[in-house]
PDB file of C-alpha atoms in Angstrom:
ATOM      1  CA  ALA A1191      -0.127   0.140  -0.437  1.00 71.00           C
ATOM      2  CA  GLN A1192       1.256   3.393  -1.064  1.00 77.00           C
ATOM      3  CA  SER A1193       2.384   5.351   2.340  1.00 88.00           C
ATOM      4  CA  VAL A1194       3.564   9.755   2.561  1.00 93.00           C
ATOM      5  CA  THR A1195       5.448  10.937   5.355  1.00 95.00           C
ATOM      6  CA  GLN A1196       5.728  14.183   6.374  1.00 96.00           C
ATOM      7  CA  PRO A1197       7.967  14.408   8.779  1.00 96.00           C
ATOM      8  CA  ASP A1198       7.867  17.891  10.868  1.00 95.00           C
ATOM      9  CA  ILE A1199       5.017  19.035  12.745  1.00 93.00           C
ATOM     10  CA  HIS A1200       5.513  22.567  12.390  1.00 95.00           C
ATOM     11  CA  ILE A1201       7.969  24.361  11.218  1.00 97.00           C
ATOM     12  CA  THR A1202       8.368  28.340  12.684  1.00 97.00           C
ATOM     13  CA  VAL A1203      10.280  30.022   9.577  1.00 97.00           C
ATOM     14  CA  SER A1204      10.798  34.097   9.843  1.00 97.00           C
ATOM     15  CA  GLU A1205       9.458  36.096   7.002  1.00 97.00           C
ATOM     16  CA  GLY A1206      12.273  36.601   3.931  1.00 97.00           C
ATOM     17  CA  ALA A1207      13.927  33.283   5.144  1.00 97.00           C
ATOM     18  CA  SER A1208      14.005  30.547   3.538  1.00 97.00           C
ATOM     19  CA  LEU A1209      11.651  27.420   3.256  1.00 97.00           C
ATOM     20  CA  GLU A1210      12.080  24.073   2.832  1.00 98.00           C
ATOM     21  CA  LEU A1211       9.012  20.873   4.074  1.00 98.00           C
ATOM     22  CA  ARG A1212       9.798  17.263   3.113  1.00 98.00           C
ATOM     23  CA  CYS A1213       8.073  14.310   1.973  1.00 97.00           C
ATOM     24  CA  ASN A1214       8.486  10.826   1.941  1.00 96.00           C
ATOM     25  CA  TYR A1215       6.351   8.205   0.120  1.00 93.00           C
ATOM     26  CA  SER A1216       6.065   4.771  -0.569  1.00 89.00           C
ATOM     27  CA  TYR A1217       4.702   3.331  -3.506  1.00 80.00           C
ATOM     28  CA  GLY A1218       5.728   0.134  -5.474  1.00 70.00           C
ATOM     29  CA  ALA A1219       6.009   2.472  -8.836  1.00 73.00           C
ATOM     30  CA  THR A1220       6.236   6.284  -9.130  1.00 71.00           C
ATOM     31  CA  PRO A1221       3.490   7.807  -8.061  1.00 81.00           C
ATOM     32  CA  TYR A1222       1.701  10.848  -9.285  1.00 88.00           C
ATOM     33  CA  LEU A1223       3.111  13.399  -6.872  1.00 92.00           C
ATOM     34  CA  PHE A1224       1.379  16.780  -5.461  1.00 93.00           C
ATOM     35  CA  TRP A1225       1.364  19.804  -2.437  1.00 96.00           C
ATOM     36  CA  TYR A1226      -1.716  21.387  -1.706  1.00 95.00           C
ATOM     37  CA  VAL A1227      -1.825  24.298   0.404  1.00 96.00           C
ATOM     38  CA  GLN A1228      -4.690  24.399   3.216  1.00 91.00           C
ATOM     39  CA  SER A1229      -5.073  28.260   4.877  1.00 88.00           C
ATOM     40  CA  PRO A1230      -6.818  28.450   7.919  1.00 82.00           C
ATOM     41  CA  GLY A1231     -11.498  27.086   7.528  1.00 76.00           C
ATOM     42  CA  GLN A1232     -10.182  27.054   4.258  1.00 79.00           C
ATOM     43  CA  GLY A1233     -10.308  24.118   2.056  1.00 82.00           C
ATOM     44  CA  LEU A1234      -6.820  22.199   0.800  1.00 89.00           C
ATOM     45  CA  GLN A1235      -5.345  24.587  -3.152  1.00 92.00           C
ATOM     46  CA  LEU A1236      -3.359  22.790  -5.603  1.00 91.00           C
ATOM     47  CA  LEU A1237       0.376  24.342  -5.134  1.00 95.00           C
ATOM     48  CA  LEU A1238       2.908  22.206  -8.118  1.00 94.00           C
ATOM     49  CA  LYS A1239       2.252  18.658  -9.271  1.00 91.00           C
ATOM     50  CA  TYR A1240       4.878  16.289 -11.111  1.00 91.00           C
ATOM     51  CA  PHE A1241       4.024  13.225 -13.581  1.00 85.00           C
ATOM     52  CA  SER A1242       7.125  13.186 -14.957  1.00 84.00           C
ATOM     53  CA  GLY A1243      10.104  14.340 -16.921  1.00 86.00           C
ATOM     54  CA  ASP A1244      11.836  16.975 -15.424  1.00 88.00           C
ATOM     55  CA  THR A1245      12.228  16.974 -11.933  1.00 90.00           C
ATOM     56  CA  LEU A1246      12.061  19.886 -10.722  1.00 95.00           C
ATOM     57  CA  VAL A1247       8.872  21.811 -10.562  1.00 95.00           C
ATOM     58  CA  GLN A1248       7.372  24.841 -10.136  1.00 96.00           C
ATOM     59  CA  GLY A1249       3.998  25.875  -8.707  1.00 96.00           C
ATOM     60  CA  ILE A1250       1.603  28.991  -7.648  1.00 95.00           C
ATOM     61  CA  LYS A1251       3.201  30.999  -5.095  1.00 94.00           C
ATOM     62  CA  GLY A1252       6.045  31.344  -5.860  1.00 96.00           C
ATOM     63  CA  PHE A1253       6.931  27.722  -4.362  1.00 97.00           C
ATOM     64  CA  GLU A1254       8.239  24.495  -5.886  1.00 97.00           C
ATOM     65  CA  ALA A1255       9.176  20.553  -6.066  1.00 98.00           C
ATOM     66  CA  GLU A1256      12.110  18.632  -6.466  1.00 96.00           C
ATOM     67  CA  PHE A1257      10.803  14.947  -7.023  1.00 94.00           C
ATOM     68  CA  LYS A1258      14.245  12.982  -6.381  1.00 93.00           C
ATOM     69  CA  ARG A1259      13.502   8.404  -7.334  1.00 90.00           C
ATOM     70  CA  SER A1260      16.768   7.597  -5.011  1.00 91.00           C
ATOM     71  CA  GLN A1261      15.364   9.333  -2.106  1.00 93.00           C
ATOM     72  CA  SER A1262      11.703   8.046  -2.609  1.00 92.00           C
ATOM     73  CA  SER A1263      11.261  11.920  -1.459  1.00 95.00           C
ATOM     74  CA  PHE A1264       9.305  15.287  -3.102  1.00 96.00           C
ATOM     75  CA  ASN A1265      10.191  17.904  -0.872  1.00 98.00           C
ATOM     76  CA  LEU A1266       8.450  21.189  -1.480  1.00 98.00           C
ATOM     77  CA  ARG A1267      11.288  24.631  -1.187  1.00 98.00           C
ATOM     78  CA  LYS A1268      10.466  28.395  -1.157  1.00 98.00           C
ATOM     79  CA  PRO A1269      13.432  31.183  -1.538  1.00 97.00           C
ATOM     80  CA  SER A1270      11.815  33.470   0.249  1.00 97.00           C
ATOM     81  CA  VAL A1271       9.017  33.291   1.974  1.00 97.00           C
ATOM     82  CA  HIS A1272       6.225  35.723   3.043  1.00 96.00           C
ATOM     83  CA  TRP A1273       2.712  36.192   5.987  1.00 95.00           C
ATOM     84  CA  SER A1274       0.391  35.326   4.164  1.00 94.00           C
ATOM     85  CA  ASP A1275       2.752  31.508   3.483  1.00 96.00           C
ATOM     86  CA  ALA A1276       0.851  30.655   7.597  1.00 96.00           C
ATOM     87  CA  ALA A1277      -0.757  27.499   6.501  1.00 96.00           C
ATOM     88  CA  GLU A1278      -0.405  23.636   7.392  1.00 94.00           C
ATOM     89  CA  TYR A1279       1.162  22.008   3.104  1.00 97.00           C
ATOM     90  CA  PHE A1280      -0.504  18.793   2.863  1.00 95.00           C
ATOM     91  CA  CYS A1281       1.769  15.829   0.144  1.00 96.00           C
ATOM     92  CA  ALA A1282       0.438  13.708  -1.619  1.00 93.00           C
ATOM     93  CA  VAL A1283       0.721  10.575  -4.289  1.00 90.00           C
ATOM     94  CA  ALA A1284      -2.013   9.441  -6.661  1.00 85.00           C
ATOM     95  CA  PRO A1285      -1.828   5.751  -8.467  1.00 76.00           C
ATOM     96  CA  SER A1286      -2.800   7.406 -12.115  1.00 67.00           C
ATOM     97  CA  LEU A1287      -4.310  10.008 -14.012  1.00 62.00           C
ATOM     98  CA  THR A1288      -7.051   8.822 -13.700  1.00 60.00           C
ATOM     99  CA  ALA A1289     -11.079  10.334 -12.991  1.00 52.00           C
ATOM    100  CA  GLY A1290     -11.389   8.224  -9.402  1.00 61.00           C
ATOM    101  CA  ASN A1291      -7.283   8.305  -8.504  1.00 73.00           C
ATOM    102  CA  LYS A1292      -7.333   8.460  -5.015  1.00 82.00           C
ATOM    103  CA  LEU A1293      -5.223  10.630  -3.304  1.00 88.00           C
ATOM    104  CA  THR A1294      -2.418   9.402  -0.681  1.00 90.00           C
ATOM    105  CA  PHE A1295      -1.685  12.416   2.555  1.00 93.00           C
ATOM    106  CA  GLY A1296       1.529  12.835   4.317  1.00 94.00           C
ATOM    107  CA  GLY A1297       0.190  14.117   8.249  1.00 92.00           C
ATOM    108  CA  GLY A1298       0.483  18.242   7.263  1.00 94.00           C
ATOM    109  CA  THR A1299       3.549  20.581   8.214  1.00 96.00           C
ATOM    110  CA  ARG A1300       2.037  23.223   9.396  1.00 95.00           C
ATOM    111  CA  VAL A1301       3.894  26.539   8.631  1.00 97.00           C
ATOM    112  CA  LEU A1302       4.182  29.870  11.446  1.00 97.00           C
ATOM    113  CA  VAL A1303       5.818  32.456   9.238  1.00 97.00           C
ATOM    114  CA  LYS A1304       8.071  35.436  12.527  1.00 96.00           C
ATOM    115  CA  PRO A1305       7.960  38.632  11.836  1.00 91.00           C
TER     116      PRO A1305
ATOM    117  CA  ASN B1419     -17.568  30.075 -11.025  1.00 54.00           C
ATOM    118  CA  ALA B1420     -17.928  28.967  -7.399  1.00 73.00           C
ATOM    119  CA  GLY B1421     -15.890  26.567  -6.060  1.00 89.00           C
ATOM    120  CA  VAL B1422     -17.215  23.188  -3.937  1.00 93.00           C
ATOM    121  CA  MET B1423     -19.322  24.217  -1.731  1.00 94.00           C
ATOM    122  CA  GLN B1424     -19.853  22.480   1.578  1.00 96.00           C
ATOM    123  CA  ASN B1425     -22.238  23.354   4.469  1.00 96.00           C
ATOM    124  CA  PRO B1426     -22.489  23.248   6.543  1.00 97.00           C
ATOM    125  CA  ARG B1427     -19.174  25.088   8.133  1.00 95.00           C
ATOM    126  CA  HIS B1428     -20.115  23.490  11.020  1.00 96.00           C
ATOM    127  CA  LEU B1429     -21.823  21.123  12.752  1.00 98.00           C
ATOM    128  CA  VAL B1430     -22.367  20.267  16.114  1.00 98.00           C
ATOM    129  CA  ARG B1431     -24.085  16.555  17.733  1.00 98.00           C
ATOM    130  CA  ARG B1432     -25.163  15.567  20.548  1.00 97.00           C
ATOM    131  CA  ARG B1433     -24.330  10.874  20.132  1.00 97.00           C
ATOM    132  CA  GLY B1434     -26.062   8.331  18.236  1.00 97.00           C
ATOM    133  CA  GLN B1435     -27.963  12.535  16.782  1.00 98.00           C
ATOM    134  CA  GLU B1436     -27.082  11.540  12.359  1.00 98.00           C
ATOM    135  CA  ALA B1437     -24.463  13.552  10.583  1.00 98.00           C
ATOM    136  CA  ARG B1438     -25.697  15.472   7.408  1.00 98.00           C
ATOM    137  CA  LEU B1439     -22.695  17.044   5.282  1.00 98.00           C
ATOM    138  CA  ARG B1440     -23.904  17.963   2.259  1.00 98.00           C
ATOM    139  CA  CYS B1441     -21.785  19.001  -1.020  1.00 98.00           C
ATOM    140  CA  SER B1442     -21.951  20.993  -4.126  1.00 97.00           C
ATOM    141  CA  PRO B1443     -19.594  20.405  -6.770  1.00 95.00           C
ATOM    142  CA  MET B1444     -18.202  22.920  -8.752  1.00 93.00           C
ATOM    143  CA  LYS B1445     -20.679  23.629 -12.547  1.00 91.00           C
ATOM    144  CA  GLY B1446     -20.065  20.883 -14.763  1.00 87.00           C
ATOM    145  CA  HIS B1447     -18.167  18.430 -12.486  1.00 90.00           C
ATOM    146  CA  SER B1448     -19.984  14.709 -12.448  1.00 88.00           C
ATOM    147  CA  HIS B1449     -17.317  13.391  -9.927  1.00 91.00           C
ATOM    148  CA  VAL B1450     -17.010  14.051  -6.322  1.00 94.00           C
ATOM    149  CA  TYR B1451     -14.489  12.442  -3.442  1.00 94.00           C
ATOM    150  CA  TRP B1452     -15.180  12.663  -0.048  1.00 97.00           C
ATOM    151  CA  TYR B1453     -12.051  13.045   2.306  1.00 96.00           C
ATOM    152  CA  ARG B1454     -12.186  12.282   6.194  1.00 96.00           C
ATOM    153  CA  GLN B1455      -8.854  14.244   8.849  1.00 92.00           C
ATOM    154  CA  LEU B1456      -9.035  13.344  12.147  1.00 89.00           C
ATOM    155  CA  PRO B1457      -6.937  15.300  14.323  1.00 82.00           C
ATOM    156  CA  GLU B1458      -3.605  16.009  13.578  1.00 76.00           C
ATOM    157  CA  GLU B1459      -3.336  13.802  10.577  1.00 80.00           C
ATOM    158  CA  GLY B1460      -4.200  13.395   7.117  1.00 84.00           C
ATOM    159  CA  LEU B1461      -6.344  13.887   4.546  1.00 91.00           C
ATOM    160  CA  LYS B1462      -7.912  10.017   4.687  1.00 94.00           C
ATOM    161  CA  PHE B1463     -10.098   8.886   1.754  1.00 93.00           C
ATOM    162  CA  MET B1464     -13.449   8.275   2.370  1.00 96.00           C
ATOM    163  CA  VAL B1465     -15.041   7.449  -0.587  1.00 95.00           C
ATOM    164  CA  TYR B1466     -15.788   8.161  -4.999  1.00 93.00           C
ATOM    165  CA  LEU B1467     -19.357   8.827  -6.756  1.00 92.00           C
ATOM    166  CA  GLN B1468     -20.394   9.795  -9.552  1.00 91.00           C
ATOM    167  CA  LYS B1469     -24.337  10.923 -10.599  1.00 90.00           C
ATOM    168  CA  GLU B1470     -26.470   8.651  -9.354  1.00 91.00           C
ATOM    169  CA  ASN B1471     -23.323   5.869  -8.403  1.00 92.00           C
ATOM    170  CA  ILE B1472     -20.859   4.273  -5.641  1.00 93.00           C
ATOM    171  CA  ILE B1473     -18.269   4.054  -7.324  1.00 90.00           C
ATOM    172  CA  ASP B1474     -14.816   3.332  -5.130  1.00 90.00           C
ATOM    173  CA  GLU B1475     -16.447   3.849  -0.513  1.00 92.00           C
ATOM    174  CA  SER B1476     -13.355   1.170   0.217  1.00 91.00           C
ATOM    175  CA  GLY B1477     -12.486   4.169   2.447  1.00 92.00           C
ATOM    176  CA  MET B1478     -15.905   4.125   4.257  1.00 95.00           C
ATOM    177  CA  PRO B1479     -16.098   3.002   7.860  1.00 94.00           C
ATOM    178  CA  LYS B1480     -18.496  -0.692   7.305  1.00 90.00           C
ATOM    179  CA  GLU B1481     -21.651   0.619   9.085  1.00 95.00           C
ATOM    180  CA  ARG B1482     -23.384   4.077  10.133  1.00 97.00           C
ATOM    181  CA  PHE B1483     -21.733   5.558   6.606  1.00 98.00           C
ATOM    182  CA  SER B1484     -22.885   5.937   3.594  1.00 97.00           C
ATOM    183  CA  ALA B1485     -23.066   8.752   1.181  1.00 97.00           C
ATOM    184  CA  GLU B1486     -25.004   9.288  -1.993  1.00 96.00           C
ATOM    185  CA  PHE B1487     -24.564  11.992  -5.143  1.00 95.00           C
ATOM    186  CA  PRO B1488     -27.537  12.161  -6.893  1.00 94.00           C
ATOM    187  CA  LYS B1489     -28.871  13.113  -9.928  1.00 91.00           C
ATOM    188  CA  GLU B1490     -29.946  16.408  -9.106  1.00 91.00           C
ATOM    189  CA  GLY B1491     -28.810  18.506  -6.194  1.00 93.00           C
ATOM    190  CA  PRO B1492     -25.606  17.929  -3.978  1.00 96.00           C
ATOM    191  CA  SER B1493     -23.983  14.979  -2.247  1.00 97.00           C
ATOM    192  CA  ILE B1494     -24.774  13.708   0.762  1.00 98.00           C
ATOM    193  CA  LEU B1495     -22.766  12.687   3.973  1.00 98.00           C
ATOM    194  CA  ARG B1496     -25.059  10.758   6.393  1.00 98.00           C
ATOM    195  CA  ILE B1497     -23.085   9.771   9.205  1.00 98.00           C
ATOM    196  CA  GLN B1498     -26.093   7.959  10.781  1.00 98.00           C
ATOM    197  CA  GLN B1499     -25.564   7.247  15.173  1.00 98.00           C
ATOM    198  CA  VAL B1500     -22.071   9.610  16.336  1.00 98.00           C
ATOM    199  CA  VAL B1501     -19.410   9.197  17.795  1.00 97.00           C
ATOM    200  CA  ARG B1502     -16.987  10.939  19.716  1.00 95.00           C
ATOM    201  CA  GLY B1503     -15.098   9.085  17.381  1.00 94.00           C
ATOM    202  CA  ASP B1504     -16.976  10.834  14.357  1.00 96.00           C
ATOM    203  CA  SER B1505     -15.616  14.132  15.005  1.00 96.00           C
ATOM    204  CA  ALA B1506     -13.367  15.461  11.948  1.00 96.00           C
ATOM    205  CA  ALA B1507     -13.260  17.681   9.393  1.00 94.00           C
ATOM    206  CA  TYR B1508     -14.287  16.387   6.441  1.00 97.00           C
ATOM    207  CA  PHE B1509     -14.200  17.475   2.911  1.00 96.00           C
ATOM    208  CA  CYS B1510     -15.630  17.105  -0.328  1.00 96.00           C
ATOM    209  CA  ALA B1511     -12.705  17.838  -3.820  1.00 94.00           C
ATOM    210  CA  SER B1512     -14.700  17.418  -7.388  1.00 93.00           C
ATOM    211  CA  SER B1513     -13.726  16.842 -11.064  1.00 88.00           C
ATOM    212  CA  PRO B1514     -14.605  17.176 -14.162  1.00 83.00           C
ATOM    213  CA  ARG B1515     -14.812  14.025 -16.547  1.00 72.00           C
ATOM    214  CA  ASP B1516     -10.996  11.615 -16.709  1.00 61.00           C
ATOM    215  CA  THR B1517      -9.168  14.503 -14.814  1.00 66.00           C
ATOM    216  CA  TYR B1518      -7.043  13.767 -11.707  1.00 71.00           C
ATOM    217  CA  GLU B1519      -7.075  16.887 -10.445  1.00 80.00           C
ATOM    218  CA  GLN B1520      -9.336  17.502  -7.864  1.00 87.00           C
ATOM    219  CA  TYR B1521     -10.016  21.010  -5.932  1.00 89.00           C
ATOM    220  CA  PHE B1522     -11.815  21.403  -2.308  1.00 92.00           C
ATOM    221  CA  GLY B1523     -13.842  22.269  -0.590  1.00 93.00           C
ATOM    222  CA  PRO B1524     -13.955  24.585   3.062  1.00 91.00           C
ATOM    223  CA  GLY B1525     -14.616  21.640   4.331  1.00 94.00           C
ATOM    224  CA  THR B1526     -17.415  20.421   7.225  1.00 96.00           C
ATOM    225  CA  ARG B1527     -15.370  20.819  10.826  1.00 95.00           C
ATOM    226  CA  LEU B1528     -17.586  17.803  13.021  1.00 97.00           C
ATOM    227  CA  THR B1529     -18.561  17.580  16.640  1.00 97.00           C
ATOM    228  CA  VAL B1530     -18.875  15.204  18.171  1.00 97.00           C
ATOM    229  CA  THR B1531     -20.754  16.062  21.807  1.00 96.00           C
TER     230      THR B1531
END
């Protein structure tokens, strides 16, 4: 069965500093990988996704993520965080791209941004 | 174009009561997914429906939980005889036909007292 691990439950970062959120997955084949952000009281918004090709993918809001097959990782990064980036971030995997694909989520990482 | 709508946003029920959670997918979306987020955990898949059909309910608890997506109207997640362990945030997502991307609603926070 596939699983997703986000080792960091909470991360505090100063505004303007860089941010990296870790995600490791366990899956038999190369899965389809996603990062979502959840602002307080809101639903999840897709930040970026990886299917194949270039292992460095760009997303919205200045985020990027790098797929490393050898480490089964898909870490999310942002060079300079803004106060509005305070939210919870979820890594997810799916076995296929067809409709009906069940997303398997990690436990989430809550990001706090200090002024 | 309105996003995925869920109501109520917050629901309080006493043990033994029924909870009904509603989800209106985005316009043009015919696929609905329900996920549950227990406190301090990630989202867990519950059920995937198309209009008038349950396609995959492998994540649904075997008892007390049911879901429907009628031809007209919102999708409903129904929890009968709620227990404290049902307290969670329930998220609905929708997608158009034949696509991977799921658009999430704001969730319903269910509290069982």
